[in-house]
Structures are given as structure tokens and as C-alpha cells.
PDB file of N, CA, C and O in Angstrom:
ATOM      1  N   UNK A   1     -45.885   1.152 102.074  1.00  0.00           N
ATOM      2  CA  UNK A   1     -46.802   1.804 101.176  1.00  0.00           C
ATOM      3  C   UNK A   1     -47.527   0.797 100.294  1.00  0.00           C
ATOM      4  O   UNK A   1     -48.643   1.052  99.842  1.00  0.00           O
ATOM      5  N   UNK A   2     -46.967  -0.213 100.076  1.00  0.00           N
ATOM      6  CA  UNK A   2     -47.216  -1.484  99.267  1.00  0.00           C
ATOM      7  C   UNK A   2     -48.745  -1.986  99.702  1.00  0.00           C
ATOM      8  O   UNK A   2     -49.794  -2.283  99.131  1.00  0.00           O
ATOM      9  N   UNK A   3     -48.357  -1.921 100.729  1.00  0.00           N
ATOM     10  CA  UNK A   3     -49.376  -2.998 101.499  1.00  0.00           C
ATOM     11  C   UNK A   3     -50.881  -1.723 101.915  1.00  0.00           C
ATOM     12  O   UNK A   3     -51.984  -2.202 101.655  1.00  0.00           O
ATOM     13  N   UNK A   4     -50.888  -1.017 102.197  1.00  0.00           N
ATOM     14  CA  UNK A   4     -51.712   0.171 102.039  1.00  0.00           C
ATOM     15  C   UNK A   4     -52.638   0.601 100.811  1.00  0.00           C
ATOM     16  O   UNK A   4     -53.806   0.971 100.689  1.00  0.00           O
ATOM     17  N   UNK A   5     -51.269   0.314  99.734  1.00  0.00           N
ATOM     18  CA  UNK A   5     -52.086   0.518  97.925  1.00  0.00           C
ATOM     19  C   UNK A   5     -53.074  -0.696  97.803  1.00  0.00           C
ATOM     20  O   UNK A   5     -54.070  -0.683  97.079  1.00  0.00           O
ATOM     21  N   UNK A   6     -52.613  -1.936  98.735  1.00  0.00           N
ATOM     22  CA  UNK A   6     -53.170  -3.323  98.113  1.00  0.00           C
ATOM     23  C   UNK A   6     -54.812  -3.144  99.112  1.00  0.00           C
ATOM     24  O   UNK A   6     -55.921  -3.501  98.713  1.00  0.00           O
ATOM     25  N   UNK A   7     -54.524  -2.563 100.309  1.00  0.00           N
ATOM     26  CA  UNK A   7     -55.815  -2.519 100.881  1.00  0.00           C
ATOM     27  C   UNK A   7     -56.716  -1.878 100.480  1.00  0.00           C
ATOM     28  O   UNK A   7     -57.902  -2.198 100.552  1.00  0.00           O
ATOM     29  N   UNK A   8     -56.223  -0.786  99.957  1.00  0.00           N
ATOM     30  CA  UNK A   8     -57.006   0.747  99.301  1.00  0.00           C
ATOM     31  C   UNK A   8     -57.862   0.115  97.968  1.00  0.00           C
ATOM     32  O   UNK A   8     -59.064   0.284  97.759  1.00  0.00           O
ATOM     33  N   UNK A   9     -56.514  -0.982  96.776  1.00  0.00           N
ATOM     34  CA  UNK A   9     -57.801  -1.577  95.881  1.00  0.00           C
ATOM     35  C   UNK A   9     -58.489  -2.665  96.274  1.00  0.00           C
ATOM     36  O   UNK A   9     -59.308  -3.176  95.510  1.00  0.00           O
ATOM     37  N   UNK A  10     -58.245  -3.177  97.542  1.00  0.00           N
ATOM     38  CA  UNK A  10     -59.565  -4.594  97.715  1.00  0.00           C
ATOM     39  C   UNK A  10     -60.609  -3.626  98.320  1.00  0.00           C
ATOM     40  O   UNK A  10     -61.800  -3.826  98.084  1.00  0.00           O
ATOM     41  N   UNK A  11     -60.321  -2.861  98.885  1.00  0.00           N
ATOM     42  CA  UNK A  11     -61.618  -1.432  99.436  1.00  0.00           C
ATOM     43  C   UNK A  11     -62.994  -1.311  98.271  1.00  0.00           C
ATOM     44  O   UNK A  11     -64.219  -1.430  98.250  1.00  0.00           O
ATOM     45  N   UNK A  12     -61.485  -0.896  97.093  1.00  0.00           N
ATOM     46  CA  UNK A  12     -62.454  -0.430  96.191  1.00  0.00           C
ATOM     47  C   UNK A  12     -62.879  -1.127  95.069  1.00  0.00           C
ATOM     48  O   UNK A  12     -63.355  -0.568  94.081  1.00  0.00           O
ATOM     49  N   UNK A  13     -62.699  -2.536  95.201  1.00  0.00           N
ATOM     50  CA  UNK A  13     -63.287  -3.527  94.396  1.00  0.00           C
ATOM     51  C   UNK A  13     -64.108  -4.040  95.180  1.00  0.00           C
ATOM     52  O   UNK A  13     -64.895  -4.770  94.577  1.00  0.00           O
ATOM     53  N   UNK A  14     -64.327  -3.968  96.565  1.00  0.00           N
ATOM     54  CA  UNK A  14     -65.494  -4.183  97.723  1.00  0.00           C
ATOM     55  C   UNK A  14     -66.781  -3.288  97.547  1.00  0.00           C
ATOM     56  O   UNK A  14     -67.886  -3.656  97.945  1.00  0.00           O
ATOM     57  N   UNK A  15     -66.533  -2.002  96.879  1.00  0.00           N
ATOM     58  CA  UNK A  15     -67.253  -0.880  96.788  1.00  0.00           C
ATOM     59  C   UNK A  15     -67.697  -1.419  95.038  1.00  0.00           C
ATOM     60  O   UNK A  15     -68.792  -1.660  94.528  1.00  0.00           O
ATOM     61  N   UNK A  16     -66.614  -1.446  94.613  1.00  0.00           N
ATOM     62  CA  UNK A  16     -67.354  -1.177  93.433  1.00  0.00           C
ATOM     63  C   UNK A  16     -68.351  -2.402  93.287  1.00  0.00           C
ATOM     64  O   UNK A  16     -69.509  -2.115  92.986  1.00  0.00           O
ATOM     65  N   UNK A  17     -67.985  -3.895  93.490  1.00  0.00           N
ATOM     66  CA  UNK A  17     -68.925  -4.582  93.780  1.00  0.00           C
ATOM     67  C   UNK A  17     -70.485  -4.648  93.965  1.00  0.00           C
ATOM     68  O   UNK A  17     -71.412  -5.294  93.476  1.00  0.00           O
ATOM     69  N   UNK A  18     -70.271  -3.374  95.189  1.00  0.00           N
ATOM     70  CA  UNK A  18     -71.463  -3.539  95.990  1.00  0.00           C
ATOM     71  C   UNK A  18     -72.570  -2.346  95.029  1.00  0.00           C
ATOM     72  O   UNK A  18     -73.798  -2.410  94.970  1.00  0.00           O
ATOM     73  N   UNK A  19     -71.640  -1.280  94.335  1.00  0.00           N
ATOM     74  CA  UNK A  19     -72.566  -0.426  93.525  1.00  0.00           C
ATOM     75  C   UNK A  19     -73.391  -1.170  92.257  1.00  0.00           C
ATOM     76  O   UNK A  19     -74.441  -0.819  91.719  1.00  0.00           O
ATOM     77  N   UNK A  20     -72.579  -2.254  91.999  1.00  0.00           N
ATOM     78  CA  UNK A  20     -72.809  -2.917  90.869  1.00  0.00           C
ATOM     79  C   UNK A  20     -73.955  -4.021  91.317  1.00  0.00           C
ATOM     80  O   UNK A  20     -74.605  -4.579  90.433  1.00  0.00           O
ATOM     81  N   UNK A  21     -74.228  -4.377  92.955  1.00  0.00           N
ATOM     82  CA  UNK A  21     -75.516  -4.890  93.011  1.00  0.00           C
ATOM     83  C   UNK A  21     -76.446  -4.284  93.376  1.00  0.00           C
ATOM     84  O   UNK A  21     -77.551  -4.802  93.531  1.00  0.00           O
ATOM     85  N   UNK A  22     -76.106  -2.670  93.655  1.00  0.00           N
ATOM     86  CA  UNK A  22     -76.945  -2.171  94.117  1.00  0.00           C
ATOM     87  C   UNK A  22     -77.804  -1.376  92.808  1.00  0.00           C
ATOM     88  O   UNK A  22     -78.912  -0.960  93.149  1.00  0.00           O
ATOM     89  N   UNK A  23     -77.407  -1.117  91.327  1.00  0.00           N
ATOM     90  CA  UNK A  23     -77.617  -0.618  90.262  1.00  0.00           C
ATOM     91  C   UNK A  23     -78.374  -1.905  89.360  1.00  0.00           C
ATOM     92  O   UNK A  23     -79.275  -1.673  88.553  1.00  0.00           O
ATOM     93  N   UNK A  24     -77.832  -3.337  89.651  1.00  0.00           N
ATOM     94  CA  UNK A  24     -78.766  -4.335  88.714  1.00  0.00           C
ATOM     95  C   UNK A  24     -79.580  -4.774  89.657  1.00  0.00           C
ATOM     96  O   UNK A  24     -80.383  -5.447  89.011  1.00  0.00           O
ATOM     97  N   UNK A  25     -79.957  -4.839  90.992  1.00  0.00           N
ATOM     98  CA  UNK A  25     -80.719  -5.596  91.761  1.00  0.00           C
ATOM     99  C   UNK A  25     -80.981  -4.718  92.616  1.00  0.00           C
ATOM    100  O   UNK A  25     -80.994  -5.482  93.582  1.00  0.00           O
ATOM    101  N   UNK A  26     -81.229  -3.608  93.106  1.00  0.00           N
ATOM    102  CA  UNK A  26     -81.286  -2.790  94.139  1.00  0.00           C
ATOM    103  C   UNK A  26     -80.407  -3.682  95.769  1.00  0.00           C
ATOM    104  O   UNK A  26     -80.658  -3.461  96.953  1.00  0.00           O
ATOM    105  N   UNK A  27     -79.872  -4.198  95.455  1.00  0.00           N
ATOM    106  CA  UNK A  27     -79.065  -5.015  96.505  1.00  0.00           C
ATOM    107  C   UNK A  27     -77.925  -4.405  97.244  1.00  0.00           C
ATOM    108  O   UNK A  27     -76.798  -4.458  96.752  1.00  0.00           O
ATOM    109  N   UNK A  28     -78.142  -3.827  98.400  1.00  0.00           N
ATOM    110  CA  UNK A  28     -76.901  -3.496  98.881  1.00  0.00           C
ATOM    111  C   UNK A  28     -76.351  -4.228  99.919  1.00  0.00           C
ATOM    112  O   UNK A  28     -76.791  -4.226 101.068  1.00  0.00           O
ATOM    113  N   UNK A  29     -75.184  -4.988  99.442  1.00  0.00           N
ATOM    114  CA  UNK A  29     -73.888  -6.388  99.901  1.00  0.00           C
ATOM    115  C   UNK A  29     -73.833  -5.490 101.435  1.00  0.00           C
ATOM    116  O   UNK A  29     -74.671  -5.840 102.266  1.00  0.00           O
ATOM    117  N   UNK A  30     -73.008  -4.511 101.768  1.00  0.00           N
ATOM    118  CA  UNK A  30     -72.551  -4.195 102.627  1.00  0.00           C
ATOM    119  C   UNK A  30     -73.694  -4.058 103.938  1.00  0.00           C
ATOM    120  O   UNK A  30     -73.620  -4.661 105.009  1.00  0.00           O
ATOM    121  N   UNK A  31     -74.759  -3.085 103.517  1.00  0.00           N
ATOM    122  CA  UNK A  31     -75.648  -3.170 104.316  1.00  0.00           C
ATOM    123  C   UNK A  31     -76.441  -4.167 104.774  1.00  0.00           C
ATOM    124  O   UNK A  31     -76.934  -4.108 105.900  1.00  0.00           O
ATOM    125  N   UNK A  32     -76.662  -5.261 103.888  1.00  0.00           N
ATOM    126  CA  UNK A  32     -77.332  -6.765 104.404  1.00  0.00           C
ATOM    127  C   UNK A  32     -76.173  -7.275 104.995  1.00  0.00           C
ATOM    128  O   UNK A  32     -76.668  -8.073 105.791  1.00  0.00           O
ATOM    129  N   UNK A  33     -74.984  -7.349 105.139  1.00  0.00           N
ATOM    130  CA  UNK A  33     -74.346  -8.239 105.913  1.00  0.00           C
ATOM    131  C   UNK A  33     -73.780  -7.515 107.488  1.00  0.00           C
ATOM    132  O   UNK A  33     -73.303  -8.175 108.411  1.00  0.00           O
ATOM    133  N   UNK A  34     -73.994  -5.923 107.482  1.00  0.00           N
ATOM    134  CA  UNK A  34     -73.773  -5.388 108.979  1.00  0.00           C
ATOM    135  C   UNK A  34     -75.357  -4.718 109.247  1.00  0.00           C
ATOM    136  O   UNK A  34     -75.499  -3.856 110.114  1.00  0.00           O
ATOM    137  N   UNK A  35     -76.492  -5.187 108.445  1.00  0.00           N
ATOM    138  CA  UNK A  35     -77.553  -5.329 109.523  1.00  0.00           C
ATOM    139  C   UNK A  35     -78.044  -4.063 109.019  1.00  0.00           C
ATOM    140  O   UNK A  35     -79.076  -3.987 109.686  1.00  0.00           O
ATOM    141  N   UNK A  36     -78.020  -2.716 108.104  1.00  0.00           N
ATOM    142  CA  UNK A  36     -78.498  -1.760 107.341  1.00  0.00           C
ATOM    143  C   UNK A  36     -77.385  -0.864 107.261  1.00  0.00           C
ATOM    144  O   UNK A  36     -76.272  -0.794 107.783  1.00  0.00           O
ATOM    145  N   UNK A  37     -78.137  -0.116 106.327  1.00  0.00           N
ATOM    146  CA  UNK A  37     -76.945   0.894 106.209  1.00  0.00           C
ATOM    147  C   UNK A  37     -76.782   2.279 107.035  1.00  0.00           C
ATOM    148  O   UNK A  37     -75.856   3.075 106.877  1.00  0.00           O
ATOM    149  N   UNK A  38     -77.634   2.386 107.754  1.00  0.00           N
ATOM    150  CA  UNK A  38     -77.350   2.861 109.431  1.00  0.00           C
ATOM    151  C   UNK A  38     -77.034   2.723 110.276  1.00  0.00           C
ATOM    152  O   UNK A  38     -77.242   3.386 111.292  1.00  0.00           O
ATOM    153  N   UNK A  39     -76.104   1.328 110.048  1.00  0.00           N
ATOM    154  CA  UNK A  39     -75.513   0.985 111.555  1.00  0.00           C
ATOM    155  C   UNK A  39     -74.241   1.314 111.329  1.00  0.00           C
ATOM    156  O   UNK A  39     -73.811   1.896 110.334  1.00  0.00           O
ATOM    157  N   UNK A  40     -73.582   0.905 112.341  1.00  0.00           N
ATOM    158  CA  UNK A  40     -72.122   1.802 112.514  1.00  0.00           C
ATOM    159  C   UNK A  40     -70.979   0.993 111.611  1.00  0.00           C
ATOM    160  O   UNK A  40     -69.989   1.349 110.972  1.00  0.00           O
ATOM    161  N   UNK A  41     -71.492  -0.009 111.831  1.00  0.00           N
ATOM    162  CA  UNK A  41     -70.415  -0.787 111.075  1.00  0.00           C
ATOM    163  C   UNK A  41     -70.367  -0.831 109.385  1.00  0.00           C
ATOM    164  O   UNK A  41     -69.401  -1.060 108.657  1.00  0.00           O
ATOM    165  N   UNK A  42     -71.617  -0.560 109.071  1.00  0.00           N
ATOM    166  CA  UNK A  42     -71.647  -0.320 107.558  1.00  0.00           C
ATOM    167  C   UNK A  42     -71.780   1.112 107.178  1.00  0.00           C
ATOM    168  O   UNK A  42     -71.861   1.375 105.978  1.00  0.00           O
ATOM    169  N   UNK A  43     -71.809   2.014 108.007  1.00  0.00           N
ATOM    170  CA  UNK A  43     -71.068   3.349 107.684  1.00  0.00           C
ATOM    171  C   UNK A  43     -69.367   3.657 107.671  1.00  0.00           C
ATOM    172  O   UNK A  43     -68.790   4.585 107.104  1.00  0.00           O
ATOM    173  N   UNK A  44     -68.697   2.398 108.607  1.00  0.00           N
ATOM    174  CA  UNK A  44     -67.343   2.363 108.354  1.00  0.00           C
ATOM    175  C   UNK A  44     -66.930   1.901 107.236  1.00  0.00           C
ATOM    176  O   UNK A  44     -65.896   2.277 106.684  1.00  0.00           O
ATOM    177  N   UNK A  45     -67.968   0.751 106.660  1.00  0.00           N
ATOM    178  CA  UNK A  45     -67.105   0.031 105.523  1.00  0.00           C
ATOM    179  C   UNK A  45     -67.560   1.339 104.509  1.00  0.00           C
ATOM    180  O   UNK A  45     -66.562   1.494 103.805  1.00  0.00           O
ATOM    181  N   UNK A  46     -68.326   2.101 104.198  1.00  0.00           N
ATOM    182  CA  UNK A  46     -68.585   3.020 103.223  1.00  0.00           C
ATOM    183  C   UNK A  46     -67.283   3.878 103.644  1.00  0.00           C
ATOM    184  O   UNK A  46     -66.310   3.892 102.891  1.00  0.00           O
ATOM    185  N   UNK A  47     -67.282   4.508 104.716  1.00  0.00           N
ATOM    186  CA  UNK A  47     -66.164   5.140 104.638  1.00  0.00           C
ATOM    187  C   UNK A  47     -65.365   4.839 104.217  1.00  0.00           C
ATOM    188  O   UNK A  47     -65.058   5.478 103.211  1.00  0.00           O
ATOM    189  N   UNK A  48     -64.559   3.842 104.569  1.00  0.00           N
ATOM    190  CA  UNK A  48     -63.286   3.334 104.347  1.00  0.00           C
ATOM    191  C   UNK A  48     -63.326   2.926 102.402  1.00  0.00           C
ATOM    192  O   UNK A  48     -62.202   2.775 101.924  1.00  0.00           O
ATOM    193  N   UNK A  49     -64.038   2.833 101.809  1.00  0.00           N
ATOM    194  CA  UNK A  49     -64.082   2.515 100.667  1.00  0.00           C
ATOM    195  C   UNK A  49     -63.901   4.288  99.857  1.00  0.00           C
ATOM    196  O   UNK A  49     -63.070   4.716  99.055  1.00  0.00           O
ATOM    197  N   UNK A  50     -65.016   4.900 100.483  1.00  0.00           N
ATOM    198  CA  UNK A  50     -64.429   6.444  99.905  1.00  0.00           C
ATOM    199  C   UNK A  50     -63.021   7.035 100.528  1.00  0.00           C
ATOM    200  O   UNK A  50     -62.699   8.125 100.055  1.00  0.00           O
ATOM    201  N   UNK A  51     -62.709   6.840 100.876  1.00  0.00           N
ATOM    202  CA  UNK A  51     -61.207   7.086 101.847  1.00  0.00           C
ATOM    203  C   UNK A  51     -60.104   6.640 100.771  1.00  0.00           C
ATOM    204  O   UNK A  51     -59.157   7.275 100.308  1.00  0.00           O
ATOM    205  N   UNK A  52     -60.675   4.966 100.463  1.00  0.00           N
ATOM    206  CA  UNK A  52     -59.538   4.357  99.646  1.00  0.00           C
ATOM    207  C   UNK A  52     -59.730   4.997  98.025  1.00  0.00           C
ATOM    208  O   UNK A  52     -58.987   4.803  97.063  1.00  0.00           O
ATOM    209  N   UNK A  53     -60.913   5.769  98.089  1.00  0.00           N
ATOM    210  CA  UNK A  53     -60.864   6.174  96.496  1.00  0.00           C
ATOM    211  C   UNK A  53     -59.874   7.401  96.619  1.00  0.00           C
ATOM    212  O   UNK A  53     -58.884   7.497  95.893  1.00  0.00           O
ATOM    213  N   UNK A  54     -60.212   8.354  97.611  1.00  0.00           N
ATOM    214  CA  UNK A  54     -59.341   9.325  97.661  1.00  0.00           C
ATOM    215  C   UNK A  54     -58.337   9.279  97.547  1.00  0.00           C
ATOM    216  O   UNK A  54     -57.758  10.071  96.804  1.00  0.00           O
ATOM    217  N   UNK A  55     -57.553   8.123  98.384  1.00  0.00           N
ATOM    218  CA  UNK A  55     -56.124   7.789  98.634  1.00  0.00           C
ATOM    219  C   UNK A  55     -55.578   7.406  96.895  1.00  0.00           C
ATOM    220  O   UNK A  55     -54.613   7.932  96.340  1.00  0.00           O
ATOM    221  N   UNK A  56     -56.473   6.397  96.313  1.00  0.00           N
ATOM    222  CA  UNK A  56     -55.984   5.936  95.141  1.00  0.00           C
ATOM    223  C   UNK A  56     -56.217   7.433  93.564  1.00  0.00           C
ATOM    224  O   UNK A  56     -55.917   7.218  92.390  1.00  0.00           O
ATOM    225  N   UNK A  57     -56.691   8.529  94.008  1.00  0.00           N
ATOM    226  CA  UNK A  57     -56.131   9.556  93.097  1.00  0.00           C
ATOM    227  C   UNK A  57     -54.894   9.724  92.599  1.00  0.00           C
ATOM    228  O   UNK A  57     -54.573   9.999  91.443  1.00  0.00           O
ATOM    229  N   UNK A  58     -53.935   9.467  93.941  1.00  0.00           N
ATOM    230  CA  UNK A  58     -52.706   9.833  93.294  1.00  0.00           C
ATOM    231  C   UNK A  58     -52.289   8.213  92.069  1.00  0.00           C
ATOM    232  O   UNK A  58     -51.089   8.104  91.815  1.00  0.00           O
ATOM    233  N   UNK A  59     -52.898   7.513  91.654  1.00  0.00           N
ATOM    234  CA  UNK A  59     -52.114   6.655  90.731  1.00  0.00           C
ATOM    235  C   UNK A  59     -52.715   7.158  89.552  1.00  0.00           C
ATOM    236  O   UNK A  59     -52.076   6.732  88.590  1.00  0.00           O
ATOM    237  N   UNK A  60     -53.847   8.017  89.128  1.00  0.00           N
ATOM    238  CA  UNK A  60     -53.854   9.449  88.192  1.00  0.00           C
ATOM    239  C   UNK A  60     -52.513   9.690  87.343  1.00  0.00           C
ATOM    240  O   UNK A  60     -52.284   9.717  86.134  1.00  0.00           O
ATOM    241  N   UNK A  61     -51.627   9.875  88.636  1.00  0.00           N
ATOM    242  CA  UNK A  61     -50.941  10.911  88.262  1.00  0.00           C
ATOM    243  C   UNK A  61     -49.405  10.036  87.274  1.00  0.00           C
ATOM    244  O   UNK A  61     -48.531  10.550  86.576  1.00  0.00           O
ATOM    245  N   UNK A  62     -49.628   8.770  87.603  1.00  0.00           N
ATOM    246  CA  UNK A  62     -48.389   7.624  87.502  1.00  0.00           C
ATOM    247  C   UNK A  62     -49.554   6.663  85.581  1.00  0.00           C
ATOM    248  O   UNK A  62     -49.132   5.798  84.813  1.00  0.00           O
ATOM    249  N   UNK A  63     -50.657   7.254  85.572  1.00  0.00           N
ATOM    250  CA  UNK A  63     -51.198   6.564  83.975  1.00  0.00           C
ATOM    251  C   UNK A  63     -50.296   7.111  83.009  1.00  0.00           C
ATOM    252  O   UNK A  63     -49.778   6.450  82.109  1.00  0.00           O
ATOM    253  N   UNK A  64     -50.121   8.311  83.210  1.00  0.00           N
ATOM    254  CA  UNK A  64     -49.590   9.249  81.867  1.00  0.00           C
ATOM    255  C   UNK A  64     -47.773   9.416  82.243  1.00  0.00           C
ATOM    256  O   UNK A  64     -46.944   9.933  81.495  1.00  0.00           O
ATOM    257  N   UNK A  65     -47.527   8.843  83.539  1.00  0.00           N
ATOM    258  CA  UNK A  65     -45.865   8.930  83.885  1.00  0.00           C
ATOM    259  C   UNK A  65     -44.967   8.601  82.584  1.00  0.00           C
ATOM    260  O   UNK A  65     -45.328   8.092  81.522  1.00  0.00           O
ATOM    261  N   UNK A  66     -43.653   9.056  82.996  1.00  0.00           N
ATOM    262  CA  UNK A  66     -42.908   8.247  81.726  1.00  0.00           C
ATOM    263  C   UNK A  66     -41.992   6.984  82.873  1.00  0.00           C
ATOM    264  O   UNK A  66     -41.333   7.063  83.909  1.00  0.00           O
ATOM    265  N   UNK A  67     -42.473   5.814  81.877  1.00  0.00           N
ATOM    266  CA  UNK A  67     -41.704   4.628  82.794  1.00  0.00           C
ATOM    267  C   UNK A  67     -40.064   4.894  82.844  1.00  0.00           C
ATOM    268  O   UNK A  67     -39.305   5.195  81.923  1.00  0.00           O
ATOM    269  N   UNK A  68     -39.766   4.652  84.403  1.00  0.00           N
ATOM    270  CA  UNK A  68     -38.231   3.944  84.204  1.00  0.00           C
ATOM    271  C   UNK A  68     -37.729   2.742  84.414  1.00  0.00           C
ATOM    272  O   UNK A  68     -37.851   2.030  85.411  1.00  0.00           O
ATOM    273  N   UNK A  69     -37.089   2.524  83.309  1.00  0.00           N
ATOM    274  CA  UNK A  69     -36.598   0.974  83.351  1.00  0.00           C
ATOM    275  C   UNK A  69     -35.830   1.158  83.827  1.00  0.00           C
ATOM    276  O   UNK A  69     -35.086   2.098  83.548  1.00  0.00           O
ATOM    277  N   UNK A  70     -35.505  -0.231  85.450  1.00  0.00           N
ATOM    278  CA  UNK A  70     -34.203  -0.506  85.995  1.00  0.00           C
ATOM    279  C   UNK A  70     -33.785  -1.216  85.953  1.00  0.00           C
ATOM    280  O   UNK A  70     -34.521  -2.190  85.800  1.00  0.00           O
ATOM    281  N   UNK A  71     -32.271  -1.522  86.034  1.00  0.00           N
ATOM    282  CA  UNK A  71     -31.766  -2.234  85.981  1.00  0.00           C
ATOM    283  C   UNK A  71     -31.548  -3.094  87.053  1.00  0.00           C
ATOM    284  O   UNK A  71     -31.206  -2.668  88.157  1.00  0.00           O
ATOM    285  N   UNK A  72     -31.762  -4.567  86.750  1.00  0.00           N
ATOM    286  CA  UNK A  72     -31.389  -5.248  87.977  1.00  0.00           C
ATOM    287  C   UNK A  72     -29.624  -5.462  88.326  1.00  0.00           C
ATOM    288  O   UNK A  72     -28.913  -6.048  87.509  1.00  0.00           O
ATOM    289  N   UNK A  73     -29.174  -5.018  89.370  1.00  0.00           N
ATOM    290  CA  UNK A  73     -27.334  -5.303  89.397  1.00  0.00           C
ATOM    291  C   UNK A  73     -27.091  -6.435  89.920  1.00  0.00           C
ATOM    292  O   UNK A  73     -25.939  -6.667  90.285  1.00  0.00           O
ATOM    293  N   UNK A  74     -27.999  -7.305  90.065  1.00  0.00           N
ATOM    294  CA  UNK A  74     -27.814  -8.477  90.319  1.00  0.00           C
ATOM    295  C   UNK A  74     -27.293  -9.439  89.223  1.00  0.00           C
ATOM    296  O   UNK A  74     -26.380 -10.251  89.369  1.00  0.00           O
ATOM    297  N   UNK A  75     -27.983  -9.230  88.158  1.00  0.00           N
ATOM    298  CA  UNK A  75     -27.513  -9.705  86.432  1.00  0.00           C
ATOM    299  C   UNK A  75     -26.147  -8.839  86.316  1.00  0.00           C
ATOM    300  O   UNK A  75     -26.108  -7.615  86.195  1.00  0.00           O
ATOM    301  N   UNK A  76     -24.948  -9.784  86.383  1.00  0.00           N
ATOM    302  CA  UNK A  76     -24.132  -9.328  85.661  1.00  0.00           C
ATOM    303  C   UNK A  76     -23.420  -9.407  84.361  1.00  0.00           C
ATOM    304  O   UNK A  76     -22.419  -8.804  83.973  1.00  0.00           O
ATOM    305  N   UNK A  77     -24.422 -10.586  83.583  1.00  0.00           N
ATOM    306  CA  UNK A  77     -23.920 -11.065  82.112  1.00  0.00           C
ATOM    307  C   UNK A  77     -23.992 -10.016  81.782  1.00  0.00           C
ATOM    308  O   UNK A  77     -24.471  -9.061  82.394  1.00  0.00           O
ATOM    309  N   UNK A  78     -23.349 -10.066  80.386  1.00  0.00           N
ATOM    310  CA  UNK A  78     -22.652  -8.971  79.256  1.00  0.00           C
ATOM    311  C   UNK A  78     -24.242  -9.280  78.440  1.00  0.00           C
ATOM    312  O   UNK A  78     -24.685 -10.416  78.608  1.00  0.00           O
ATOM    313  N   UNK A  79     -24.911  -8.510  77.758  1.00  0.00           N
ATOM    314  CA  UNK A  79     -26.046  -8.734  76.872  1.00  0.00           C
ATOM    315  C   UNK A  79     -25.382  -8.429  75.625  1.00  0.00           C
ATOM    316  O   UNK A  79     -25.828  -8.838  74.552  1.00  0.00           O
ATOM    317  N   UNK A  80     -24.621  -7.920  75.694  1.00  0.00           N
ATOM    318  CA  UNK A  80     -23.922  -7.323  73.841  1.00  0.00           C
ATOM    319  C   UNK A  80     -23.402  -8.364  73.103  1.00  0.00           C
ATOM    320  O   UNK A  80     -23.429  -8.309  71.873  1.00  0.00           O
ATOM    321  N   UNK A  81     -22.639  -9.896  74.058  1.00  0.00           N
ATOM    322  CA  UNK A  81     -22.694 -10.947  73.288  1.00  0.00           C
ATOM    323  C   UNK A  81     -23.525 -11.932  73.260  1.00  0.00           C
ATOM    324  O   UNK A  81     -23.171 -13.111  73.244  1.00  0.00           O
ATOM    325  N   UNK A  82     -24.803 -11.504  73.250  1.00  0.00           N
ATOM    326  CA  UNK A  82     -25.697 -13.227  73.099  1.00  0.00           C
ATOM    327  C   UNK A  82     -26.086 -12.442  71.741  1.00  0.00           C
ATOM    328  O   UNK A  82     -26.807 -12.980  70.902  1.00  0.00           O
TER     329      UNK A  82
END
């Protein structure tokens, strides 16, 4: 799942990127580098960038979580005497 969350935000720092040259420069990154934004390959990378926004809703739900602290059982010092 790790490795899925990590693809989902380089997706969407790829996206957000590209909105951000496309809003100060009318520049769109994705479409100049697969040739417009009608070709197939830069309709995948759009997809896949709205896909990864969808997917990343659920960390919504983990802003307002209540944390749990764990314990590592690997540490077995006593903390009550330092």
C-alpha cells in the first residue's frame, strides 16, 4: 500500500505542477512532452493523475484522526529511571 500512496503523490505533484504552468504561462508540461493533449499518451498521464486524486481522498479522513503512539518492543530500557 506504501508504495501505491508514494505513486499516487508523485502523480499528483506531476499534475499539480503542470496546472501551475498551465495558469502562469498557458503551458501545458504534459501535453508538449507526449505531442498534445489528444494523444493517447497524454490522456493517460491526465488520467492517471485524476485517479491518484481520487485514490488520495481517503488521507481526508486520517487529517482529523486521533494519532496512535506505538511502541517500539524492540527498546527494552526502563524510561522511569533516566
Amino acid at each position: 500500500m506504501k508504495a501505491l500512496d508514494n505513486i499516487a503523490l508523485i502523480l499528483l505533484i506531476v499534475g499539480g505542477l503542470n496546472w501551475l504552468l498551465v495558469g502562469l504561462f498557458e503551458f501545458d508540461l504534459v501535453a508538449t512532452i507526449f505531442g498534445g493533449q489528444d494523444e493517447l499518451l497524454s490522456k493517460i498521464v491526465y488520467v492517471l493523475v485524476g485517479l491518484s486524486a481520487l485514490y488520495s481522498l481517503k488521507f481526508l479522513g486520517l487529517i482529523n484522526a486521533p494519532r496512535v503512539d506505538r511502541v517500539d518492543r524492540t527498546d527494552r530500557t526502563d524510561r522511569r529511571n533516566v
